[in-house]
Amino acid sequence: MLELRNVSKLFNPGTPDEKVALSNIQLQLKEGDFVTIIGSNGAGKSTLMNIISGVMIPDSGEVWIGGKQVELMSEARRSEWIGRVFQDPMAGTAPTMTIQENMAIAYSRGKRRGLQLGVTARRKAFFREQLARLGLGLEQRLTAKVGLLSGGERQALSLLMATFTEPRILLLDEHTAALDPSRAELITNLTKQIVEELNLTTLMVTHNMEQAIRLGNRLIMMDKGRIILDVPEEEKKGLTVERLLREFERIRGEKFVDDRVVLG
Ligand SMILES: Nc1ncnc2c1ncn2[C@@H]1O[C@H](COP(=O)(O)OP(=O)(O)O)[C@@H](O)[C@H]1O
Ligand SMILES: [Mg+2]
């Protein structure tokens, strides 16, 4: 469903500010895979998401989605297959527009022209039905401005908008990080439910190691633009936060030794 072949991305190449964001990333996801991604700040997690969704073009390497090579394809053209939710609850929705207007825009995303942006009675009923699934009462507030919603409500709406057009891939970039624990739990459960129901191929970046272990069927750890640990389903079941931290130290230590050997 999703494959990255030798993908690299450098920022500010040839300057003192040069940053390796991704270095020869190889990644293959089967349909329905739910992969959690952890890694320190600057590891390249968001860049990975940006390259998959088409916000950024890699310096080298290929990106394949459902058998199509897409690394040069525009973000708009890929959006039919990709749903995305960001960390910032303000990022995924337009605050001065109403809930139903936001949903209408999301609904037309990636669709052929000719589909109107308007909110017909039939579409309104569909929006209501979708909103009701969130269990937040938003279906009663179709004409409320999104700017009036709480962070949790906006994030729930963003998740719904990212998925109700039934994309094939879902990209979540720390989408619960800005929420208080109970709201984060709500959005996490909702995520699990939607991913399972639509059999979405999912990449979820999280700072929460316990969550990364608990959710999904595979766990990836990134560091300095590389995938340094890739834990398959069976091993993931027995994983603990302590072990994950130990692995991280061990791998980092080995790399350090390797570097010294190379520097020689
Ligand atoms: N637009 C950009 N311009 C310059 N450097 C960037 C840009 N985006 C990311 N970087 C750098 O690339 C590296 C990876 O960043 P990022 O993918 O955001 O990491 P993460 O999401 O894991 O914290 C970091 O060193 C970061 O400073
Ligand atoms: Mg990031």
PDB file of C-alpha atoms and ligand atoms in Angstrom:
ATOM      1  CA  MET A   1       0.000   0.000   0.000  1.00  0.00           C
ATOM      2  CA  LEU A   2       2.831   2.363   0.877  1.00  0.00           C
ATOM      3  CA  GLU A   3       6.494   2.064   0.089  1.00  0.00           C
ATOM      4  CA  LEU A   4       9.477   4.368   0.466  1.00  0.00           C
ATOM      5  CA  ARG A   5      12.610   3.390  -1.398  1.00  0.00           C
ATOM      6  CA  ASN A   6      15.876   5.009  -0.433  1.00  0.00           C
ATOM      7  CA  VAL A   7      14.256   8.299   0.451  1.00  0.00           C
ATOM      8  CA  SER A   8      16.594  11.099   1.541  1.00  0.00           C
ATOM      9  CA  LYS A   9      15.986  14.730   2.416  1.00  0.00           C
ATOM     10  CA  LEU A  10      18.517  17.366   3.382  1.00  0.00           C
ATOM     11  CA  PHE A  11      17.622  20.912   4.449  1.00  0.00           C
ATOM     12  CA  ASN A  12      19.890  23.847   3.644  1.00  0.00           C
ATOM     13  CA  PRO A  13      22.429  21.668   1.807  1.00  0.00           C
ATOM     14  CA  GLY A  14      25.954  23.002   1.638  1.00  0.00           C
ATOM     15  CA  THR A  15      25.381  25.643   4.324  1.00  0.00           C
ATOM     16  CA  PRO A  16      26.409  25.692   7.993  1.00  0.00           C
ATOM     17  CA  ASP A  17      22.706  25.055   8.698  1.00  0.00           C
ATOM     18  CA  GLU A  18      22.664  21.785   6.805  1.00  0.00           C
ATOM     19  CA  LYS A  19      20.279  19.281   8.435  1.00  0.00           C
ATOM     20  CA  VAL A  20      19.813  15.653   7.544  1.00  0.00           C
ATOM     21  CA  ALA A  21      16.066  15.123   7.858  1.00  0.00           C
ATOM     22  CA  LEU A  22      15.836  11.708   6.195  1.00  0.00           C
ATOM     23  CA  SER A  23      18.655   9.409   5.224  1.00  0.00           C
ATOM     24  CA  ASN A  24      18.001   6.455   2.905  1.00  0.00           C
ATOM     25  CA  ILE A  25      14.628   5.536   4.366  1.00  0.00           C
ATOM     26  CA  GLN A  26      13.305   2.131   3.342  1.00  0.00           C
ATOM     27  CA  LEU A  27       9.774   1.406   4.479  1.00  0.00           C
ATOM     28  CA  GLN A  28       7.028  -0.922   3.329  1.00  0.00           C
ATOM     29  CA  LEU A  29       3.497  -0.964   4.716  1.00  0.00           C
ATOM     30  CA  LYS A  30       0.865  -3.537   3.868  1.00  0.00           C
ATOM     31  CA  GLU A  31      -2.769  -2.567   3.576  1.00  0.00           C
ATOM     32  CA  GLY A  32      -4.247  -2.167   7.057  1.00  0.00           C
ATOM     33  CA  ASP A  33      -0.895  -1.846   8.817  1.00  0.00           C
ATOM     34  CA  PHE A  34      -1.048   0.510  11.795  1.00  0.00           C
ATOM     35  CA  VAL A  35       2.490   1.677  12.514  1.00  0.00           C
ATOM     36  CA  THR A  36       3.384   3.855  15.490  1.00  0.00           C
ATOM     37  CA  ILE A  37       6.489   6.042  15.177  1.00  0.00           C
ATOM     38  CA  ILE A  38       8.597   7.350  18.045  1.00  0.00           C
ATOM     39  CA  GLY A  39      11.846   9.296  18.076  1.00  0.00           C
ATOM     40  CA  SER A  40      13.402  12.391  19.593  1.00  0.00           C
ATOM     41  CA  ASN A  41      12.836  15.933  18.297  1.00  0.00           C
ATOM     42  CA  GLY A  42      14.381  16.448  14.895  1.00  0.00           C
ATOM     43  CA  ALA A  43      14.493  12.712  14.125  1.00  0.00           C
ATOM     44  CA  GLY A  44      12.703  13.295  10.809  1.00  0.00           C
ATOM     45  CA  LYS A  45       9.217  12.051  11.710  1.00  0.00           C
ATOM     46  CA  SER A  46       7.301  15.063  10.375  1.00  0.00           C
ATOM     47  CA  THR A  47       9.486  15.217   7.275  1.00  0.00           C
ATOM     48  CA  LEU A  48       8.539  11.603   6.593  1.00  0.00           C
ATOM     49  CA  MET A  49       4.852  12.577   6.783  1.00  0.00           C
ATOM     50  CA  ASN A  50       5.454  15.609   4.555  1.00  0.00           C
ATOM     51  CA  ILE A  51       7.123  13.510   1.896  1.00  0.00           C
ATOM     52  CA  ILE A  52       4.398  10.870   1.919  1.00  0.00           C
ATOM     53  CA  SER A  53       1.624  13.484   1.657  1.00  0.00           C
ATOM     54  CA  GLY A  54       3.401  15.566  -0.982  1.00  0.00           C
ATOM     55  CA  VAL A  55       4.085  18.707   1.040  1.00  0.00           C
ATOM     56  CA  MET A  56       7.770  18.108   0.300  1.00  0.00           C
ATOM     57  CA  ILE A  57       9.665  16.433  -2.509  1.00  0.00           C
ATOM     58  CA  PRO A  58      12.544  14.130  -1.503  1.00  0.00           C
ATOM     59  CA  ASP A  59      16.063  14.880  -2.752  1.00  0.00           C
ATOM     60  CA  SER A  60      16.293  11.296  -3.899  1.00  0.00           C
ATOM     61  CA  GLY A  61      14.356   8.065  -3.662  1.00  0.00           C
ATOM     62  CA  GLU A  62      10.862   6.941  -4.554  1.00  0.00           C
ATOM     63  CA  VAL A  63       7.456   6.964  -2.888  1.00  0.00           C
ATOM     64  CA  TRP A  64       4.832   4.435  -3.951  1.00  0.00           C
ATOM     65  CA  ILE A  65       1.170   4.462  -2.947  1.00  0.00           C
ATOM     66  CA  GLY A  66      -1.080   1.594  -4.005  1.00  0.00           C
ATOM     67  CA  GLY A  67       1.176   0.691  -6.932  1.00  0.00           C
ATOM     68  CA  LYS A  68       1.640   4.280  -8.164  1.00  0.00           C
ATOM     69  CA  GLN A  69       4.890   6.191  -8.026  1.00  0.00           C
ATOM     70  CA  VAL A  70       3.994   9.523  -6.447  1.00  0.00           C
ATOM     71  CA  GLU A  71       7.024  11.393  -5.084  1.00  0.00           C
ATOM     72  CA  LEU A  72       6.631  14.146  -7.706  1.00  0.00           C
ATOM     73  CA  MET A  73       2.839  14.193  -7.639  1.00  0.00           C
ATOM     74  CA  SER A  74       1.236  17.298  -6.090  1.00  0.00           C
ATOM     75  CA  GLU A  75      -0.233  17.213  -2.609  1.00  0.00           C
ATOM     76  CA  ALA A  76      -3.681  17.981  -4.046  1.00  0.00           C
ATOM     77  CA  ARG A  77      -3.615  14.997  -6.359  1.00  0.00           C
ATOM     78  CA  ARG A  78      -2.552  12.651  -3.566  1.00  0.00           C
ATOM     79  CA  SER A  79      -5.127  13.998  -1.132  1.00  0.00           C
ATOM     80  CA  GLU A  80      -7.792  11.635  -2.399  1.00  0.00           C
ATOM     81  CA  TRP A  81      -5.833   8.729  -0.895  1.00  0.00           C
ATOM     82  CA  ILE A  82      -4.344  10.417   2.140  1.00  0.00           C
ATOM     83  CA  GLY A  83      -5.972  11.743   5.287  1.00  0.00           C
ATOM     84  CA  ARG A  84      -3.890  13.715   7.724  1.00  0.00           C
ATOM     85  CA  VAL A  85      -4.207  15.114  11.238  1.00  0.00           C
ATOM     86  CA  PHE A  86      -1.629  17.430  12.787  1.00  0.00           C
ATOM     87  CA  GLN A  87      -0.579  18.151  16.357  1.00  0.00           C
ATOM     88  CA  ASP A  88      -2.075  21.633  16.395  1.00  0.00           C
ATOM     89  CA  PRO A  89      -5.894  21.525  16.742  1.00  0.00           C
ATOM     90  CA  MET A  90      -5.949  24.848  14.851  1.00  0.00           C
ATOM     91  CA  ALA A  91      -4.176  23.422  11.813  1.00  0.00           C
ATOM     92  CA  GLY A  92      -6.762  21.058  10.352  1.00  0.00           C
ATOM     93  CA  THR A  93      -9.860  23.243  10.327  1.00  0.00           C
ATOM     94  CA  ALA A  94     -10.870  26.793   9.368  1.00  0.00           C
ATOM     95  CA  PRO A  95     -11.958  28.691  12.539  1.00  0.00           C
ATOM     96  CA  THR A  96     -14.140  31.343  10.903  1.00  0.00           C
ATOM     97  CA  MET A  97     -16.163  28.773   8.981  1.00  0.00           C
ATOM     98  CA  THR A  98     -18.942  26.614  10.381  1.00  0.00           C
ATOM     99  CA  ILE A  99     -18.697  22.909  11.095  1.00  0.00           C
ATOM    100  CA  GLN A 100     -20.737  22.056   8.008  1.00  0.00           C
ATOM    101  CA  GLU A 101     -18.677  24.365   5.771  1.00  0.00           C
ATOM    102  CA  ASN A 102     -15.471  22.756   6.997  1.00  0.00           C
ATOM    103  CA  MET A 103     -16.932  19.335   6.347  1.00  0.00           C
ATOM    104  CA  ALA A 104     -18.080  20.351   2.853  1.00  0.00           C
ATOM    105  CA  ILE A 105     -14.543  21.390   1.967  1.00  0.00           C
ATOM    106  CA  ALA A 106     -13.101  18.143   3.287  1.00  0.00           C
ATOM    107  CA  TYR A 107     -15.781  16.228   1.435  1.00  0.00           C
ATOM    108  CA  SER A 108     -14.875  17.761  -1.934  1.00  0.00           C
ATOM    109  CA  ARG A 109     -11.148  17.206  -1.381  1.00  0.00           C
ATOM    110  CA  GLY A 110      -9.586  15.035  -4.007  1.00  0.00           C
ATOM    111  CA  LYS A 111     -12.878  14.730  -5.855  1.00  0.00           C
ATOM    112  CA  ARG A 112     -13.354  15.586  -9.519  1.00  0.00           C
ATOM    113  CA  ARG A 113     -14.544  19.055 -10.347  1.00  0.00           C
ATOM    114  CA  GLY A 114     -18.277  19.521 -10.810  1.00  0.00           C
ATOM    115  CA  LEU A 115     -19.075  18.471  -7.281  1.00  0.00           C
ATOM    116  CA  GLN A 116     -20.468  21.534  -5.574  1.00  0.00           C
ATOM    117  CA  LEU A 117     -19.104  22.909  -2.351  1.00  0.00           C
ATOM    118  CA  GLY A 118     -22.621  23.687  -1.161  1.00  0.00           C
ATOM    119  CA  VAL A 119     -24.313  21.984   1.733  1.00  0.00           C
ATOM    120  CA  THR A 120     -27.379  20.218   0.398  1.00  0.00           C
ATOM    121  CA  ALA A 121     -30.009  18.693   2.670  1.00  0.00           C
ATOM    122  CA  ARG A 122     -28.785  15.224   1.833  1.00  0.00           C
ATOM    123  CA  ARG A 123     -25.213  16.109   2.604  1.00  0.00           C
ATOM    124  CA  LYS A 124     -26.259  17.768   5.826  1.00  0.00           C
ATOM    125  CA  ALA A 125     -27.893  14.532   6.931  1.00  0.00           C
ATOM    126  CA  PHE A 126     -24.685  12.672   6.107  1.00  0.00           C
ATOM    127  CA  PHE A 127     -22.581  15.183   8.063  1.00  0.00           C
ATOM    128  CA  ARG A 128     -24.929  14.854  11.052  1.00  0.00           C
ATOM    129  CA  GLU A 129     -24.718  11.109  10.957  1.00  0.00           C
ATOM    130  CA  GLN A 130     -20.900  11.245  10.826  1.00  0.00           C
ATOM    131  CA  LEU A 131     -20.647  13.801  13.634  1.00  0.00           C
ATOM    132  CA  ALA A 132     -22.958  11.750  15.841  1.00  0.00           C
ATOM    133  CA  ARG A 133     -20.340   8.981  15.855  1.00  0.00           C
ATOM    134  CA  LEU A 134     -17.981  11.232  17.791  1.00  0.00           C
ATOM    135  CA  GLY A 135     -20.350  11.235  20.744  1.00  0.00           C
ATOM    136  CA  LEU A 136     -19.664  14.927  21.419  1.00  0.00           C
ATOM    137  CA  GLY A 137     -23.029  16.338  20.382  1.00  0.00           C
ATOM    138  CA  LEU A 138     -21.468  18.214  17.444  1.00  0.00           C
ATOM    139  CA  GLU A 139     -24.279  16.982  15.188  1.00  0.00           C
ATOM    140  CA  GLN A 140     -26.479  19.564  16.942  1.00  0.00           C
ATOM    141  CA  ARG A 141     -24.049  22.356  16.076  1.00  0.00           C
ATOM    142  CA  LEU A 142     -23.640  22.159  12.276  1.00  0.00           C
ATOM    143  CA  THR A 143     -23.755  25.936  11.893  1.00  0.00           C
ATOM    144  CA  ALA A 144     -21.444  26.759  14.816  1.00  0.00           C
ATOM    145  CA  LYS A 145     -18.129  28.376  13.940  1.00  0.00           C
ATOM    146  CA  VAL A 146     -15.280  25.928  14.395  1.00  0.00           C
ATOM    147  CA  GLY A 147     -13.258  28.591  16.214  1.00  0.00           C
ATOM    148  CA  LEU A 148     -15.674  28.213  19.132  1.00  0.00           C
ATOM    149  CA  LEU A 149     -14.921  24.508  19.644  1.00  0.00           C
ATOM    150  CA  SER A 150     -12.515  23.188  22.269  1.00  0.00           C
ATOM    151  CA  GLY A 151      -9.173  21.685  21.238  1.00  0.00           C
ATOM    152  CA  GLY A 152     -10.484  18.156  21.726  1.00  0.00           C
ATOM    153  CA  GLU A 153     -13.624  18.854  19.705  1.00  0.00           C
ATOM    154  CA  ARG A 154     -11.578  20.360  16.885  1.00  0.00           C
ATOM    155  CA  GLN A 155      -9.211  17.416  16.870  1.00  0.00           C
ATOM    156  CA  ALA A 156     -12.152  14.994  16.751  1.00  0.00           C
ATOM    157  CA  LEU A 157     -13.601  16.985  13.841  1.00  0.00           C
ATOM    158  CA  SER A 158     -10.195  17.007  12.093  1.00  0.00           C
ATOM    159  CA  LEU A 159      -9.954  13.247  12.450  1.00  0.00           C
ATOM    160  CA  LEU A 160     -13.439  12.815  11.060  1.00  0.00           C
ATOM    161  CA  MET A 161     -12.712  15.183   8.154  1.00  0.00           C
ATOM    162  CA  ALA A 162      -9.483  13.339   7.398  1.00  0.00           C
ATOM    163  CA  THR A 163     -11.253   9.999   7.166  1.00  0.00           C
ATOM    164  CA  PHE A 164     -14.901  10.310   6.164  1.00  0.00           C
ATOM    165  CA  THR A 165     -13.898  10.465   2.493  1.00  0.00           C
ATOM    166  CA  GLU A 166     -12.369   7.000   3.031  1.00  0.00           C
ATOM    167  CA  PRO A 167      -8.741   7.599   2.116  1.00  0.00           C
ATOM    168  CA  ARG A 168      -6.411   4.596   1.988  1.00  0.00           C
ATOM    169  CA  ILE A 169      -3.669   6.053   4.145  1.00  0.00           C
ATOM    170  CA  LEU A 170      -3.949   7.980   7.400  1.00  0.00           C
ATOM    171  CA  LEU A 171      -1.064  10.120   8.683  1.00  0.00           C
ATOM    172  CA  LEU A 172      -1.229  11.273  12.295  1.00  0.00           C
ATOM    173  CA  ASP A 173       1.500  13.594  13.558  1.00  0.00           C
ATOM    174  CA  GLU A 174       1.283  13.758  17.368  1.00  0.00           C
ATOM    175  CA  HIS A 175      -2.397  14.477  16.962  1.00  0.00           C
ATOM    176  CA  THR A 176      -3.173  13.980  20.668  1.00  0.00           C
ATOM    177  CA  ALA A 177      -0.125  15.820  22.064  1.00  0.00           C
ATOM    178  CA  ALA A 178      -1.848  19.184  22.580  1.00  0.00           C
ATOM    179  CA  LEU A 179      -4.815  17.722  24.460  1.00  0.00           C
ATOM    180  CA  ASP A 180      -5.370  17.063  28.156  1.00  0.00           C
ATOM    181  CA  PRO A 181      -5.155  13.360  29.134  1.00  0.00           C
ATOM    182  CA  SER A 182      -8.886  12.594  29.033  1.00  0.00           C
ATOM    183  CA  ARG A 183      -9.384  14.295  25.645  1.00  0.00           C
ATOM    184  CA  ALA A 184      -6.265  12.579  24.330  1.00  0.00           C
ATOM    185  CA  GLU A 185      -7.710   9.244  25.411  1.00  0.00           C
ATOM    186  CA  LEU A 186     -10.978  10.031  23.645  1.00  0.00           C
ATOM    187  CA  ILE A 187      -9.212  10.913  20.395  1.00  0.00           C
ATOM    188  CA  THR A 188      -6.965   7.846  20.686  1.00  0.00           C
ATOM    189  CA  ASN A 189      -9.955   5.531  21.050  1.00  0.00           C
ATOM    190  CA  LEU A 190     -11.704   7.246  18.166  1.00  0.00           C
ATOM    191  CA  THR A 191      -8.589   6.828  16.043  1.00  0.00           C
ATOM    192  CA  LYS A 192      -8.421   3.114  16.798  1.00  0.00           C
ATOM    193  CA  GLN A 193     -12.081   2.671  15.968  1.00  0.00           C
ATOM    194  CA  ILE A 194     -11.915   4.544  12.630  1.00  0.00           C
ATOM    195  CA  VAL A 195      -8.678   2.865  11.543  1.00  0.00           C
ATOM    196  CA  GLU A 196     -10.141  -0.588  12.186  1.00  0.00           C
ATOM    197  CA  GLU A 197     -13.473   0.173  10.591  1.00  0.00           C
ATOM    198  CA  LEU A 198     -12.006   1.564   7.361  1.00  0.00           C
ATOM    199  CA  ASN A 199      -8.960  -0.754   7.404  1.00  0.00           C
ATOM    200  CA  LEU A 200      -6.762   2.309   6.934  1.00  0.00           C
ATOM    201  CA  THR A 201      -3.039   1.948   6.451  1.00  0.00           C
ATOM    202  CA  THR A 202      -1.867   4.217   9.254  1.00  0.00           C
ATOM    203  CA  LEU A 203       1.305   5.958  10.405  1.00  0.00           C
ATOM    204  CA  MET A 204       0.987   7.568  13.814  1.00  0.00           C
ATOM    205  CA  VAL A 205       3.742   9.694  15.342  1.00  0.00           C
ATOM    206  CA  THR A 206       3.538   9.893  19.118  1.00  0.00           C
ATOM    207  CA  HIS A 207       5.708  11.083  21.987  1.00  0.00           C
ATOM    208  CA  ASN A 208       3.961   8.665  24.286  1.00  0.00           C
ATOM    209  CA  MET A 209       5.925   5.388  24.311  1.00  0.00           C
ATOM    210  CA  GLU A 210       3.248   3.531  26.231  1.00  0.00           C
ATOM    211  CA  GLN A 211       0.723   4.555  23.559  1.00  0.00           C
ATOM    212  CA  ALA A 212       3.137   3.593  20.789  1.00  0.00           C
ATOM    213  CA  ILE A 213       3.415   0.114  22.296  1.00  0.00           C
ATOM    214  CA  ARG A 214      -0.289  -0.302  22.965  1.00  0.00           C
ATOM    215  CA  LEU A 215      -1.589   0.813  19.563  1.00  0.00           C
ATOM    216  CA  GLY A 216      -1.069  -0.665  16.136  1.00  0.00           C
ATOM    217  CA  ASN A 217       0.691  -3.752  14.816  1.00  0.00           C
ATOM    218  CA  ARG A 218       4.206  -2.406  14.310  1.00  0.00           C
ATOM    219  CA  LEU A 219       6.471   0.133  15.998  1.00  0.00           C
ATOM    220  CA  ILE A 220       9.245   2.163  14.418  1.00  0.00           C
ATOM    221  CA  MET A 221      11.865   4.246  16.167  1.00  0.00           C
ATOM    222  CA  MET A 222      13.599   7.029  14.243  1.00  0.00           C
ATOM    223  CA  ASP A 223      16.784   8.881  15.076  1.00  0.00           C
ATOM    224  CA  LYS A 224      18.738  11.414  13.020  1.00  0.00           C
ATOM    225  CA  GLY A 225      16.814  10.717   9.829  1.00  0.00           C
ATOM    226  CA  ARG A 226      17.053   6.948  10.051  1.00  0.00           C
ATOM    227  CA  ILE A 227      14.818   4.100  11.126  1.00  0.00           C
ATOM    228  CA  ILE A 228      16.882   2.586  13.924  1.00  0.00           C
ATOM    229  CA  LEU A 229      14.374   0.082  15.281  1.00  0.00           C
ATOM    230  CA  ASP A 230      11.487  -1.724  13.590  1.00  0.00           C
ATOM    231  CA  VAL A 231       9.423  -3.927  15.879  1.00  0.00           C
ATOM    232  CA  PRO A 232       6.972  -6.352  14.240  1.00  0.00           C
ATOM    233  CA  GLU A 233       3.641  -7.365  15.743  1.00  0.00           C
ATOM    234  CA  GLU A 234       4.771 -10.470  17.632  1.00  0.00           C
ATOM    235  CA  GLU A 235       7.692  -8.765  19.390  1.00  0.00           C
ATOM    236  CA  LYS A 236       5.666  -5.658  20.029  1.00  0.00           C
ATOM    237  CA  LYS A 237       3.291  -7.594  22.259  1.00  0.00           C
ATOM    238  CA  GLY A 238       6.034  -8.254  24.802  1.00  0.00           C
ATOM    239  CA  LEU A 239       7.564  -4.786  24.609  1.00  0.00           C
ATOM    240  CA  THR A 240       7.783  -2.448  27.620  1.00  0.00           C
ATOM    241  CA  VAL A 241       8.770   1.215  27.853  1.00  0.00           C
ATOM    242  CA  GLU A 242      11.893   0.210  29.830  1.00  0.00           C
ATOM    243  CA  ARG A 243      12.994  -2.188  27.120  1.00  0.00           C
ATOM    244  CA  LEU A 244      12.342   0.362  24.428  1.00  0.00           C
ATOM    245  CA  LEU A 245      14.518   2.920  26.234  1.00  0.00           C
ATOM    246  CA  ARG A 246      17.288   0.333  26.727  1.00  0.00           C
ATOM    247  CA  GLU A 247      17.183  -0.565  23.020  1.00  0.00           C
ATOM    248  CA  PHE A 248      17.415   3.121  22.141  1.00  0.00           C
ATOM    249  CA  GLU A 249      20.522   3.612  24.290  1.00  0.00           C
ATOM    250  CA  ARG A 250      22.100   0.434  22.966  1.00  0.00           C
ATOM    251  CA  ILE A 251      21.526   1.314  19.288  1.00  0.00           C
ATOM    252  CA  ARG A 252      22.673   4.894  19.769  1.00  0.00           C
ATOM    253  CA  GLY A 253      25.786   3.646  21.562  1.00  0.00           C
ATOM    254  CA  GLU A 254      26.600   1.220  18.766  1.00  0.00           C
ATOM    255  CA  LYS A 255      26.169   3.918  16.182  1.00  0.00           C
ATOM    256  CA  PHE A 256      28.499   6.131  18.155  1.00  0.00           C
ATOM    257  CA  VAL A 257      31.110   3.380  18.211  1.00  0.00           C
ATOM    258  CA  ASP A 258      30.605   2.888  14.460  1.00  0.00           C
ATOM    259  CA  ASP A 259      31.099   6.589  13.828  1.00  0.00           C
ATOM    260  CA  ARG A 260      34.306   6.565  15.805  1.00  0.00           C
ATOM    261  CA  VAL A 261      35.527   3.574  13.879  1.00  0.00           C
ATOM    262  CA  VAL A 262      34.781   5.366  10.624  1.00  0.00           C
ATOM    263  CA  LEU A 263      36.417   8.561  11.844  1.00  0.00           C
ATOM    264  CA  GLY A 264      39.188   6.293  12.836  1.00  0.00           C
TER     265      GLY A 264
HETATM  266  N1  LIG B   1      11.386  23.387   6.572  1.00  0.00           N
HETATM  267  C1  LIG B   1      12.561  23.099   7.156  1.00  0.00           C
HETATM  268  N2  LIG B   1      13.664  23.848   6.923  1.00  0.00           N
HETATM  269  C2  LIG B   1      14.857  23.558   7.486  1.00  0.00           C
HETATM  270  N3  LIG B   1      15.063  22.520   8.300  1.00  0.00           N
HETATM  271  C3  LIG B   1      14.004  21.722   8.583  1.00  0.00           C
HETATM  272  C4  LIG B   1      12.699  21.958   8.021  1.00  0.00           C
HETATM  273  N4  LIG B   1      11.857  21.013   8.467  1.00  0.00           N
HETATM  274  C5  LIG B   1      12.583  20.200   9.259  1.00  0.00           C
HETATM  275  N5  LIG B   1      13.881  20.620   9.329  1.00  0.00           N
HETATM  276  C6  LIG B   1      14.973  19.961  10.080  1.00  0.00           C
HETATM  277  O1  LIG B   1      14.986  18.599   9.677  1.00  0.00           O
HETATM  278  C7  LIG B   1      15.183  17.754  10.809  1.00  0.00           C
HETATM  279  C8  LIG B   1      13.980  16.832  10.958  1.00  0.00           C
HETATM  280  O2  LIG B   1      12.869  17.592  11.352  1.00  0.00           O
HETATM  281  P1  LIG B   1      11.421  16.968  11.592  1.00  0.00           P
HETATM  282  O3  LIG B   1      11.090  16.071  10.463  1.00  0.00           O
HETATM  283  O4  LIG B   1      10.497  18.094  11.856  1.00  0.00           O
HETATM  284  O5  LIG B   1      11.658  16.109  12.923  1.00  0.00           O
HETATM  285  P2  LIG B   1      10.620  15.530  13.988  1.00  0.00           P
HETATM  286  O6  LIG B   1       9.244  15.660  13.437  1.00  0.00           O
HETATM  287  O7  LIG B   1      11.038  14.093  14.179  1.00  0.00           O
HETATM  288  O8  LIG B   1      10.815  16.315  15.238  1.00  0.00           O
HETATM  289  C9  LIG B   1      15.414  18.675  11.987  1.00  0.00           C
HETATM  290  O9  LIG B   1      16.817  18.845  12.131  1.00  0.00           O
HETATM  291  C10 LIG B   1      14.750  19.962  11.572  1.00  0.00           C
HETATM  292  O10 LIG B   1      15.365  21.055  12.183  1.00  0.00           O
HETATM  293 MG    MG B   2       7.524  16.552  14.192  1.00  0.00          MG
END
